[in-house]
Short mmCIF file of C-alpha atoms in Angstrom, two decimals:
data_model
loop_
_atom_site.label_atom_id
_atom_site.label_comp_id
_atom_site.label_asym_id
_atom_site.label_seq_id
_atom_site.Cartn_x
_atom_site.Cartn_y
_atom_site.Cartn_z
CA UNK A 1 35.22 -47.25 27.59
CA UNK A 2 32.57 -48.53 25.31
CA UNK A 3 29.58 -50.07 26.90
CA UNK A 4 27.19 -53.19 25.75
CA UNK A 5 24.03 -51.23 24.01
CA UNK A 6 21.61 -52.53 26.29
CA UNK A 7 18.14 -51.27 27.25
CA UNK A 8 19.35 -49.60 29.75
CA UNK A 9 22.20 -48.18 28.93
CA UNK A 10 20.07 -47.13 26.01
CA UNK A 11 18.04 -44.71 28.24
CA UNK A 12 20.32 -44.05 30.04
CA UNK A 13 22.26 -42.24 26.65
CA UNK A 14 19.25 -40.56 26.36
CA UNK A 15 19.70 -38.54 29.28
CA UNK A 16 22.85 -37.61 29.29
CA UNK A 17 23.83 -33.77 27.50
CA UNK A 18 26.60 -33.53 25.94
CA UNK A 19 28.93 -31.39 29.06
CA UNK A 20 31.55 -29.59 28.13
CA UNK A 21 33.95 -28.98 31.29
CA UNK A 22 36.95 -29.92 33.01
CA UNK A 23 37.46 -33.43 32.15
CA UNK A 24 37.85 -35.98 34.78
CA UNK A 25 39.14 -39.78 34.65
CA UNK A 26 38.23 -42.38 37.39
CA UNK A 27 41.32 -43.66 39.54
CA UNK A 28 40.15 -46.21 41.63
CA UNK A 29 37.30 -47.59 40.38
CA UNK A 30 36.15 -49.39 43.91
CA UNK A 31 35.93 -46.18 45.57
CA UNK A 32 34.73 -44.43 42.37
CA UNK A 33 37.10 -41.62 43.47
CA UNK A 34 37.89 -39.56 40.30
CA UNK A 35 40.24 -36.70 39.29
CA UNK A 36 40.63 -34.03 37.39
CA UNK A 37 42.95 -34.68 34.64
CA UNK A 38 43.92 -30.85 33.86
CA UNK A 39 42.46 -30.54 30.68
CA UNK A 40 38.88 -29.77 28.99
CA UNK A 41 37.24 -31.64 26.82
CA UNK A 42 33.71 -33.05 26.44
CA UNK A 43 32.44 -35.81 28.80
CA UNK A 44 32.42 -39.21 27.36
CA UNK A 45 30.49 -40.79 30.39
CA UNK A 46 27.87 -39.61 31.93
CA UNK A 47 30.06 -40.42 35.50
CA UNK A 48 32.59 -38.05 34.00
CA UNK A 49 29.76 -35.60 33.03
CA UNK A 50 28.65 -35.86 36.70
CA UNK A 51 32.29 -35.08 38.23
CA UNK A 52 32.61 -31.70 36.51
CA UNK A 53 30.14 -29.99 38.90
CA UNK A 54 28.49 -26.86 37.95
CA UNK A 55 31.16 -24.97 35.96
CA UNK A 56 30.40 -27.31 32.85
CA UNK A 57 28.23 -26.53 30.10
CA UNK A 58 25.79 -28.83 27.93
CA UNK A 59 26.62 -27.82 24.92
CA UNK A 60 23.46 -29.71 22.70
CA UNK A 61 20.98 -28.13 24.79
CA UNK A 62 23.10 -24.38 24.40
CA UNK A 63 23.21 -25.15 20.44
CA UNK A 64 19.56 -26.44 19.92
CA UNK A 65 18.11 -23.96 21.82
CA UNK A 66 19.89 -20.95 20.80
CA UNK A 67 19.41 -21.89 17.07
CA UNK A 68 15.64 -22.33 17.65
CA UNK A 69 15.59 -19.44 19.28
CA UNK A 70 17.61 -17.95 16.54
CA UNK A 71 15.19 -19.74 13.96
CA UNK A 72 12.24 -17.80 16.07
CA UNK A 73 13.62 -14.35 16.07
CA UNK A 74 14.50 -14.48 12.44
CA UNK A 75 11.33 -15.81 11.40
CA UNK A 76 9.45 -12.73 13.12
CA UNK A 77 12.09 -10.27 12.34
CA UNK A 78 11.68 -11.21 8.55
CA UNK A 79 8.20 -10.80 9.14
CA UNK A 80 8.09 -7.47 10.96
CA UNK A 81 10.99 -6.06 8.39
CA UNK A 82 7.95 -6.31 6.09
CA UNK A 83 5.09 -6.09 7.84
CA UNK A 84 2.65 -3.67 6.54
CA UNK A 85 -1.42 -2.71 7.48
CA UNK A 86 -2.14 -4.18 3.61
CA UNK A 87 -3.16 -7.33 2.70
CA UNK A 88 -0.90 -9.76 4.83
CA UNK A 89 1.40 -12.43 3.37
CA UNK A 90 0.85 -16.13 4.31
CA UNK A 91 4.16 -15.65 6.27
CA UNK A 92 3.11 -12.36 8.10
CA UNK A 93 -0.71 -13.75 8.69
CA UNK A 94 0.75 -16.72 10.78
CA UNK A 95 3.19 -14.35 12.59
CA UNK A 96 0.00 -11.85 13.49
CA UNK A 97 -1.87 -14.61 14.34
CA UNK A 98 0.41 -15.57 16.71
CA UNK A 99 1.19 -12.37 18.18
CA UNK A 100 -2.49 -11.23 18.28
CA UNK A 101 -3.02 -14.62 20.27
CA UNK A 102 -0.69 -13.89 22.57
CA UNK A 103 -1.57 -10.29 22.54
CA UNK A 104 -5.10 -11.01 23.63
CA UNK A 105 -3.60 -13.65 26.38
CA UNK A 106 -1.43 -10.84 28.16
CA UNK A 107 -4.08 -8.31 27.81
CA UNK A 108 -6.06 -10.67 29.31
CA UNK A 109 -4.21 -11.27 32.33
CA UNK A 110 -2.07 -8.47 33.16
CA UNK A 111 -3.29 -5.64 34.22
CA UNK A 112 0.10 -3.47 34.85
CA UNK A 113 -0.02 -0.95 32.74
CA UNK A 114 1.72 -1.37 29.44
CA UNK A 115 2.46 -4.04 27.98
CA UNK A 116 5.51 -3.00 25.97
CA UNK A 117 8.05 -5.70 28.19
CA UNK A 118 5.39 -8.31 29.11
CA UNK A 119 3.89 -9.20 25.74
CA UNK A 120 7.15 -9.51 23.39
CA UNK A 121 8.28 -11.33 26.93
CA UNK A 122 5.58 -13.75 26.63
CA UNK A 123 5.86 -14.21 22.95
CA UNK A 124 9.46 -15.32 23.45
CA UNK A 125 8.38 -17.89 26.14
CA UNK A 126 5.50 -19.17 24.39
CA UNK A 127 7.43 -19.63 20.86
CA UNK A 128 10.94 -20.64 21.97
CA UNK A 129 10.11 -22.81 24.76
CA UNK A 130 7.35 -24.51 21.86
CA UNK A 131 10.00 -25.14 19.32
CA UNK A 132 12.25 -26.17 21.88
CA UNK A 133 9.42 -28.89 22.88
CA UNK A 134 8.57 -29.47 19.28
CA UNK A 135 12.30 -31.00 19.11
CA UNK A 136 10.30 -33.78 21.12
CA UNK A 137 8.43 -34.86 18.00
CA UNK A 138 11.68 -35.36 16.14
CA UNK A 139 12.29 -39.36 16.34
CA UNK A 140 14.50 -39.67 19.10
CA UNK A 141 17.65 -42.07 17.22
CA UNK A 142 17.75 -40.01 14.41
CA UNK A 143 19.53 -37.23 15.24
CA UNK A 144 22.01 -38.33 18.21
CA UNK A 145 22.82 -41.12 15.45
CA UNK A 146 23.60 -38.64 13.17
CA UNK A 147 25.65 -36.75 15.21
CA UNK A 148 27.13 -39.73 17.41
CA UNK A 149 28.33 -41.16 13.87
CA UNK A 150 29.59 -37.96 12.55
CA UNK A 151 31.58 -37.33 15.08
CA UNK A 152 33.33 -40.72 15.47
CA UNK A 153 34.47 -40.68 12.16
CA UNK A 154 36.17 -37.00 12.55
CA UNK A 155 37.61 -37.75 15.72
CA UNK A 156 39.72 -40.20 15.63
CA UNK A 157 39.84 -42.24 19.21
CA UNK A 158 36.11 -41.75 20.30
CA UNK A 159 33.52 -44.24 19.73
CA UNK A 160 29.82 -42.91 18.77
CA UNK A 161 29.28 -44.53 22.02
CA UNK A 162 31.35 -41.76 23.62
CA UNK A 163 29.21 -39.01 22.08
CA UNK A 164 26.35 -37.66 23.62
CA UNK A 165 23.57 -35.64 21.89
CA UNK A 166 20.13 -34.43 23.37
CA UNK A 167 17.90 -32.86 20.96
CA UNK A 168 15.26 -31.38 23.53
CA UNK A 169 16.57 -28.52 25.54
CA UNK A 170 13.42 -28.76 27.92
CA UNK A 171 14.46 -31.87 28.81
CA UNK A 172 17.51 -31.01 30.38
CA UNK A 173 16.40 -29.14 33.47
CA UNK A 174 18.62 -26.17 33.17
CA UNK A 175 17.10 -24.99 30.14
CA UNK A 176 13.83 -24.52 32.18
CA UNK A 177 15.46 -23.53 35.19
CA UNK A 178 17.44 -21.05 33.56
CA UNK A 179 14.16 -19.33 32.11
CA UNK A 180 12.57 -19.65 35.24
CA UNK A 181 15.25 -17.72 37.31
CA UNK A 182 14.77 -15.18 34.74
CA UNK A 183 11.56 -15.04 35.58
CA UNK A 184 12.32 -14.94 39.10
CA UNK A 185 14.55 -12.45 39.00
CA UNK A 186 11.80 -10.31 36.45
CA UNK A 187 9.79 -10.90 39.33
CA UNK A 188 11.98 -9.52 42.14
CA UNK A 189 12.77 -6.21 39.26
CA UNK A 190 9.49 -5.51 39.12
CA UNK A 191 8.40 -5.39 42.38
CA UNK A 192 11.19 -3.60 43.70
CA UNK A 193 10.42 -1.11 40.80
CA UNK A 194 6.81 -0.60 41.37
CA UNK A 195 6.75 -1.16 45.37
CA UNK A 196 10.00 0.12 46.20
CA UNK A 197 12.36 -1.76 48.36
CA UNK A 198 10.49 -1.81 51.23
CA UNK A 199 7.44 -2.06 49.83
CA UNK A 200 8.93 -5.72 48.16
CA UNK A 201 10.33 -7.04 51.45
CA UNK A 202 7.04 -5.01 53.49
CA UNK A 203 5.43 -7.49 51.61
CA UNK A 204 7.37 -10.33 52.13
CA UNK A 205 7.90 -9.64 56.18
CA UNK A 206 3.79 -8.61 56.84
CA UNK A 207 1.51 -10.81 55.26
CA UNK A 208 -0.54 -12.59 55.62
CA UNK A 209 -0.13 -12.80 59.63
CA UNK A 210 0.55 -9.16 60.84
CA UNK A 211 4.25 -7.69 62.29
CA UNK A 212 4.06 -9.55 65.58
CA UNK A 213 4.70 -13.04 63.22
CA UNK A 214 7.41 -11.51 61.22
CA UNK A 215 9.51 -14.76 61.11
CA UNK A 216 6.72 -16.63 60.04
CA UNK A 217 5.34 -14.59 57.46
CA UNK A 218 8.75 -14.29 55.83
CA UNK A 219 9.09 -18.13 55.56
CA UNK A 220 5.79 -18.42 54.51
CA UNK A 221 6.39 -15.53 51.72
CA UNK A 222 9.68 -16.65 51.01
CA UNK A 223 8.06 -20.04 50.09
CA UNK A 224 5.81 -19.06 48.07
CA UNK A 225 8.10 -16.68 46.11
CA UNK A 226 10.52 -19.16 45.48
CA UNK A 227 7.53 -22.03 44.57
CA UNK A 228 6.71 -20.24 41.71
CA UNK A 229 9.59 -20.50 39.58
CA UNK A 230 10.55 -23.49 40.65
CA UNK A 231 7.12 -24.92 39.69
CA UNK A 232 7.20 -23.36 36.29
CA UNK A 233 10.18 -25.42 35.30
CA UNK A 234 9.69 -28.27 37.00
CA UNK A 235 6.32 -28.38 35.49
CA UNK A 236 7.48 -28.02 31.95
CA UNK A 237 10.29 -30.14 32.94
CA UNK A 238 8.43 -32.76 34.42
CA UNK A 239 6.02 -33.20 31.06
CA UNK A 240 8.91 -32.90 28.98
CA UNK A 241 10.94 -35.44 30.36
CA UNK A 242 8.38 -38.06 30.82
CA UNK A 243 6.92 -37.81 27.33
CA UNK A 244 10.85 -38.39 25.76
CA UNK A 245 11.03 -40.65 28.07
CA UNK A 246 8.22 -42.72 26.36
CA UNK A 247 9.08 -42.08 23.30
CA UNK A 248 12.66 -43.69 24.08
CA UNK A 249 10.76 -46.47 25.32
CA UNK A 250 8.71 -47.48 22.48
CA UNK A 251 11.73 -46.82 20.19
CA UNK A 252 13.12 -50.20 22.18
CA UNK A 253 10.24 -51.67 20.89
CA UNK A 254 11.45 -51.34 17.84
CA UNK A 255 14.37 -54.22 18.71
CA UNK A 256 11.90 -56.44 19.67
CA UNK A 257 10.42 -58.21 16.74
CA UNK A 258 7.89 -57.49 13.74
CA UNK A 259 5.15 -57.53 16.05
CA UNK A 260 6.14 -55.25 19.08
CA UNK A 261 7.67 -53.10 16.49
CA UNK A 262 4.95 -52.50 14.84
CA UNK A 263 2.65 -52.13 17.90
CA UNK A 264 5.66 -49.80 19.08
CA UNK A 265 5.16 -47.88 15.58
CA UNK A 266 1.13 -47.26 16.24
CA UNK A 267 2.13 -46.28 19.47
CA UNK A 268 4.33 -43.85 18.93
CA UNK A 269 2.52 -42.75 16.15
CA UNK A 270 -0.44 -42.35 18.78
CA UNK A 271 2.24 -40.77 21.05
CA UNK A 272 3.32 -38.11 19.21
CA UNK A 273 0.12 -37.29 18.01
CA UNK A 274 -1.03 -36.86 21.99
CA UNK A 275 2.07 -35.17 22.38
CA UNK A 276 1.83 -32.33 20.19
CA UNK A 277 -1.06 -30.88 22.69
CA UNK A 278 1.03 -31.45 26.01
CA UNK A 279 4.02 -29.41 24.23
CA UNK A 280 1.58 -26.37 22.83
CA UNK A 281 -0.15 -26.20 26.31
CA UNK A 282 2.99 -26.23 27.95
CA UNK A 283 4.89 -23.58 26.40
CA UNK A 284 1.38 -21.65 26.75
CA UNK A 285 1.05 -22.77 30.62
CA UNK A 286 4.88 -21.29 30.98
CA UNK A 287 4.04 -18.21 28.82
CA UNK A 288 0.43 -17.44 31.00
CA UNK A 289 2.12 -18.13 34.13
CA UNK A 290 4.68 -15.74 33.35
CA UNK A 291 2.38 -13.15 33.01
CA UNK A 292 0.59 -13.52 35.84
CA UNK A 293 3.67 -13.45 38.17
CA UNK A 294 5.03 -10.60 36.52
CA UNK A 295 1.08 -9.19 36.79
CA UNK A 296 1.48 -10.01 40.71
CA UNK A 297 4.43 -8.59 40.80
CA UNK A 298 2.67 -4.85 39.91
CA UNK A 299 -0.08 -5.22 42.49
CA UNK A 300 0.06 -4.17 46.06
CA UNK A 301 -1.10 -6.21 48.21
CA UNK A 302 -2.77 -4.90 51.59
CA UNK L 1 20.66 -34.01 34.49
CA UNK L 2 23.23 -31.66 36.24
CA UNK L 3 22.53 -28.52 36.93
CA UNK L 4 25.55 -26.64 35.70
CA UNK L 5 26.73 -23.07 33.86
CA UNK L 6 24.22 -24.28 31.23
CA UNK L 7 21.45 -22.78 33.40
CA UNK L 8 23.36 -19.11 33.33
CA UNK L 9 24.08 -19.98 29.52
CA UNK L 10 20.04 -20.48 28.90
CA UNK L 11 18.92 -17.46 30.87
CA UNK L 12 21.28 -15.30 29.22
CA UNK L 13 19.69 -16.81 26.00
CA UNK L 14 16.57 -16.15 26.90
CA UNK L 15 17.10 -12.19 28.14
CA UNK L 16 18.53 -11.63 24.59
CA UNK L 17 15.48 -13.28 22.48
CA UNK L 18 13.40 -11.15 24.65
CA UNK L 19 15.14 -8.24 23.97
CA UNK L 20 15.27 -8.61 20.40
CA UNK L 21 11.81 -9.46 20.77
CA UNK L 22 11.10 -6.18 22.56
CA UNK L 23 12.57 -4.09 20.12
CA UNK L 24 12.98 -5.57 16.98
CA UNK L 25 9.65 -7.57 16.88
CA UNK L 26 6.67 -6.74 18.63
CA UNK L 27 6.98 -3.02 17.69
CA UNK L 28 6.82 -3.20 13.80
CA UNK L 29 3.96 -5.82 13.90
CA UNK L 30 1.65 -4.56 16.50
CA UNK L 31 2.02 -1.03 14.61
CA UNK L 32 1.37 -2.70 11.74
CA UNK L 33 -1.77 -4.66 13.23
CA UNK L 34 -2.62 -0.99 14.47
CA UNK L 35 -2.71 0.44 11.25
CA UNK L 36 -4.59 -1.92 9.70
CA UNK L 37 -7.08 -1.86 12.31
CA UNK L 38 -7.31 1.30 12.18
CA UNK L 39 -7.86 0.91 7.98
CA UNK L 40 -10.55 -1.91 8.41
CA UNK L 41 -12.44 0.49 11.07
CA UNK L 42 -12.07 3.23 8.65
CA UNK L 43 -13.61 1.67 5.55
CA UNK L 44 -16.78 0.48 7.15
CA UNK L 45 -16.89 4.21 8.32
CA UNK L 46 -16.67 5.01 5.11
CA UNK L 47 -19.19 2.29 3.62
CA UNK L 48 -21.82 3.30 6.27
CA UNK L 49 -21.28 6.98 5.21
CA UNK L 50 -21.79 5.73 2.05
CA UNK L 51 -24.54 3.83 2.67
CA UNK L 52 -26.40 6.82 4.01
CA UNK L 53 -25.42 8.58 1.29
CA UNK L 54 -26.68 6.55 -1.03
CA UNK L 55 -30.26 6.79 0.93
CA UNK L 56 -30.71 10.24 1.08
CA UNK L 57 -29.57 10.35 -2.81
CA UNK L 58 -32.45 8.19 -3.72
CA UNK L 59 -34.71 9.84 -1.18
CA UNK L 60 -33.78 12.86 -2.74
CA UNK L 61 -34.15 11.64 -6.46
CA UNK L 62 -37.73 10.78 -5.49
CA UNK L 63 -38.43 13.65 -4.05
CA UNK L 64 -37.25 15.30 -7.58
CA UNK L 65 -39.36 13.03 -9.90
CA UNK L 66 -42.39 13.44 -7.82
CA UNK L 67 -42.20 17.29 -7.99
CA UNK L 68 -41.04 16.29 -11.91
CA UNK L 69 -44.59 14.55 -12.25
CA UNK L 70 -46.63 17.34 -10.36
CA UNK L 71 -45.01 20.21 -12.34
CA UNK L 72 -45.08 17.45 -15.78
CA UNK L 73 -49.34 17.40 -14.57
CA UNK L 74 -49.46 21.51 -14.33
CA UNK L 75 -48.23 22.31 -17.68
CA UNK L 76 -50.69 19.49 -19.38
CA UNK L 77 -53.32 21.02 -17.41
CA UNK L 78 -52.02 24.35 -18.19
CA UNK L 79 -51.90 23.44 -21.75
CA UNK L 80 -55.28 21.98 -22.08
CA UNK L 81 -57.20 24.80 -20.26
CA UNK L 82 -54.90 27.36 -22.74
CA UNK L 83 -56.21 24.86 -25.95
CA UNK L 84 -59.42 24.69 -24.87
CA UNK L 85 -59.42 28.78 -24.40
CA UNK L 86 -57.93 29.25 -27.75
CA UNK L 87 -60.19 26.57 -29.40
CA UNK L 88 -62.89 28.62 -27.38
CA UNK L 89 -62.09 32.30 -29.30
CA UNK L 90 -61.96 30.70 -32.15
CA UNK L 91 -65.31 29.53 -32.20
CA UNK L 92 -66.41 33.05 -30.95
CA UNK L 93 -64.36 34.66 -33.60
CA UNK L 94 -65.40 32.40 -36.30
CA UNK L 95 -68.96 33.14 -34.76
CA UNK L 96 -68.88 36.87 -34.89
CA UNK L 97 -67.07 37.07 -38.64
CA UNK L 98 -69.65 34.39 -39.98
CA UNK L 99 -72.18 36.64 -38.76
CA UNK L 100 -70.68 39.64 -40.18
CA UNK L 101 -70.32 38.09 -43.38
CA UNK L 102 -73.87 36.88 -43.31
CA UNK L 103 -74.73 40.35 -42.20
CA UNK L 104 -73.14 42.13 -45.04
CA UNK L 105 -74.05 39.74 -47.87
CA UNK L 106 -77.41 40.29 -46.83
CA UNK L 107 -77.53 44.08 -46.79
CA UNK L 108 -75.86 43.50 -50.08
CA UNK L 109 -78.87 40.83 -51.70
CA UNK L 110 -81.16 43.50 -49.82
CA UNK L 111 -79.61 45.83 -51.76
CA UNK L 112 -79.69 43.93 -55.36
CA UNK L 113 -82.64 43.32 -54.77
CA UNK L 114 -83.90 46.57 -54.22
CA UNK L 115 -82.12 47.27 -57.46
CA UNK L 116 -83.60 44.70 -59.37
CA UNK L 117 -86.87 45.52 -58.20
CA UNK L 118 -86.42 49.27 -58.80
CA UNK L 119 -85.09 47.99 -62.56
CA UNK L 120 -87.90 45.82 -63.06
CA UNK L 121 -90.62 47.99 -61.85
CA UNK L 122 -89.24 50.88 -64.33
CA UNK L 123 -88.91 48.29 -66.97
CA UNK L 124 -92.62 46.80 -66.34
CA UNK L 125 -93.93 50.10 -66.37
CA UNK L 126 -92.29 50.94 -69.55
CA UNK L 127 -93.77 47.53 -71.03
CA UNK L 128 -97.28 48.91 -69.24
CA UNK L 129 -96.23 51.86 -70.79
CA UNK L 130 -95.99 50.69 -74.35
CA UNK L 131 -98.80 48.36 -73.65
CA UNK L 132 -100.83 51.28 -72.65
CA UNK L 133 -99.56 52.84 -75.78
CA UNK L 134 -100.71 50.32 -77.92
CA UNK L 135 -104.08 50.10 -76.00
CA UNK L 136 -104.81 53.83 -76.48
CA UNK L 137 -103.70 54.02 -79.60
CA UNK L 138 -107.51 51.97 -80.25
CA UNK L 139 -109.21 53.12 -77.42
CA UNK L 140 -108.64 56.01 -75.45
CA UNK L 141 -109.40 56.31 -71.91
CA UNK L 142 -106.37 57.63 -70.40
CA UNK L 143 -108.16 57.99 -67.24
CA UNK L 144 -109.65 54.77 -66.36
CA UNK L 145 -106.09 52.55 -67.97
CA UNK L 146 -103.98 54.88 -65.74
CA UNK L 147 -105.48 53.96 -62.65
CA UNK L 148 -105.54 50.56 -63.65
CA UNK L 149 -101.86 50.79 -64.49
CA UNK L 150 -100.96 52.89 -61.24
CA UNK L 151 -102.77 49.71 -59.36
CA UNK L 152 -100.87 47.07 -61.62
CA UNK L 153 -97.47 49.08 -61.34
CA UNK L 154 -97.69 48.84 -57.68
CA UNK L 155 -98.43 45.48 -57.23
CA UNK L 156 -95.14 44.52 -58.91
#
């Protein structure tokens, strides 16, 4: 079902991944009751994409994100294959500048003892989830286009309307979300591991209020806990989202005449320039705040 | 924006890129900025060794050429007092011979002419003699000529 290209069905192909899961069709459309037809496929609405609950998979933000990640770690591997205490390479000097920054970041701020797990952690964080953002910079028709039309013309009975491609995996909230459990979970490791159990749920069940207000404490702990890896990736979420979101704005400039469309060019030109510091300091906000949960996470608290 | 297996899918991801991080990247590079650290810190060691070095060389080289010049000013010193001493001898030696010469060439003249003398006073009495002769061989007064010739002999 092929819809009219209109603004806002524009966006709304924007942001919708491309889900891979058990496909659905829609049987009565009044009711919007839908069912599953057996098979699995890729969505081709985003309805459909909604119907296949959480045992589907977004397949552009696995592949981007695993091949930038890939693109990373082969990038410092090459790097560290070679690296020697000589005179660096233009290639190793941007890797060790990198990893000294960093370096000096989670020295700065953790205080745990080594720093063997922490710093290549942070590293990671800061570098993935930064090419992931840089994705952001990459004008946002070209490369759904590319794909949408590709794909059309090898599969037979799908439109390039049908297709769905998102090139920022920090835009789609599980990619952030997925880190940030991670995180959670390092969190919940680490404190079991340095406090013990009961030292981890001690903490959880006494502060800040004493044993008599156990229920409370726990609540309040339990909050607080869960706020901060939800706030990590709703934070990096958040900016993420909102800056495509522009950017697929003022590309609908673009159908609006010489004029707008040129304005829209300065703009996004202005955009994207602005843009480049929100997606270093967020994949540096993710990568600090990391490191100071984890750094939390190795104190006792009395 | 579902949230769906994609979420499991990413933090899988993730775990692995940190673990390859962990052991396949940070180690080699921080080593690596370890060493060289570790170089850098080494060779200004060494260049401030060096550095001293290099002081207490020149220190040490002036110490060397002043003693150089002192001993340099001894020997000329040396060697003018030892010149001066020899020049000195030498006058005295040159002194003494000249005044042996002079000595001997006198005692020698002294001599001559003691000869000459003798010589002439035997040959002016033999002229007195002859003259005497001749006088007495007209007029003969042996006794008053003698005592003039005694007188006139030894007045020569």
């Amino acid at each position: 079902m092929a819809e009219e290209l209109t603004v806002s069905s524009h966006i709304k192909h924007h942001l919708q991944n491309l889900a891979f899961g058990r496909k659905h069709e829609l049987v009565d459309e009044q009711n919007n009751l839908w069912e599953p037809t057996g098979s699995w496929g890729f969505a081709t609405s985003s309805s459909e994409a909604a119907q296949m609950g959480f045992w589907s998979i977004h397949v552009d933000t696995m592949l981007m994100s695993i091949m930038l990640g890939t693109l990373m770690m082969w990038y410092f591997r090459s790097v560290a294959k070679k690296a020697s205490a000589g005179v660096p390479t233009a290639m190793q000097n941007f890797a060790e500048w990198i990893i000294e920054f960093v370096d000096t970041t989670v020295r700065g701020s953790f205080s745990g003892g080594k720093t063997t797990f922490v710093a290549p952690l942070a590293l990671t964080i800061f570098g993935w989830v930064f090419l992931m953002n840089l994705m952001d910079l990459v004008p946002v028709d070209v490369i759904p286009f590319l794909v949408q039309h590709t794909t059309a013309y090898f599969v037979a009975d799908l439109s390039p309307h049908e297709v769905y491609f998102k090139i920022v995996p920090t835009t789609d909230i599980n990619a952030p979300l997925g880190m940030a459990v991670t995180v959670l979970l390092l969190i919940i490791f680490f404190s079991i591991k340095i406090k013990g159990l009961g030292g981890f749920f001690g903490e959880l069940a006494f502060q800040p209020f004493g044993k008599k207000m156990l229920p409370f404490n726990f609540a309040l702990e339990v909050v607080t806990l869960l706020a901060k890896p939800f706030s990590l990736a709703m934070r990096l979420f958040g900016n993420l989202y909102a800056g495509e979101m522009i950017f697929i704005l003022i590309a609908i400039m673009y159908s609006a005449g010489m004029v707008i469309g040129s304005l829209g060019a300065l703009l996004q030109v202005g955009w994207a320039i602005f843009h480049i510091l929100i997606i270093t300091l967020q994949a540096f906000i993710f990568m600090v705040l990391t490191v100071v949960y984890l750094d939390m996470a190795h104190q006792e608290h009395h | 924006m579902n949230i769906n297996a994609t979420l499991i899918g990413q933090s899988i991801a993730f775990l692995l890129f940190v673990g390859f991080c962990m052991k396949y990247v940070w180690p080699p590079i921080m080593q690596a900025l370890e060493e060289r650290k570790k170089k850098i810190a080494d060779g200004l060691a060494a260049a401030e060794r060096g550095r001293h070095e290099q002081e207490l060389a020149e220190k040490r080289a002036q110490q060397v050429i002043h003693e150089a010049k002192d001993k340099a000013n001894e020997i000329i010193s040396q060697a003018q007092r030892r010149g001066n001493e020899i020049v000195d001898e030498a006058k005295g030696d040159a002194r003494v011979e000249g005044e042996k010469i002079m000595a001997a060439t006198k005692v020698e003249i002294e001599q001559e002419a003691n000869r000459v003398r003798e010589e002439l006073r035997t040959q002016v009495a033999a002229v007195a003699l002859t003259g005497a002769a001749k006088i007495l061989s007209r007029e003969i007064d042996d006794k008053a000529h003698t005592d003039l010739l005694e007188e006139l002999v030894s007045q020569i």
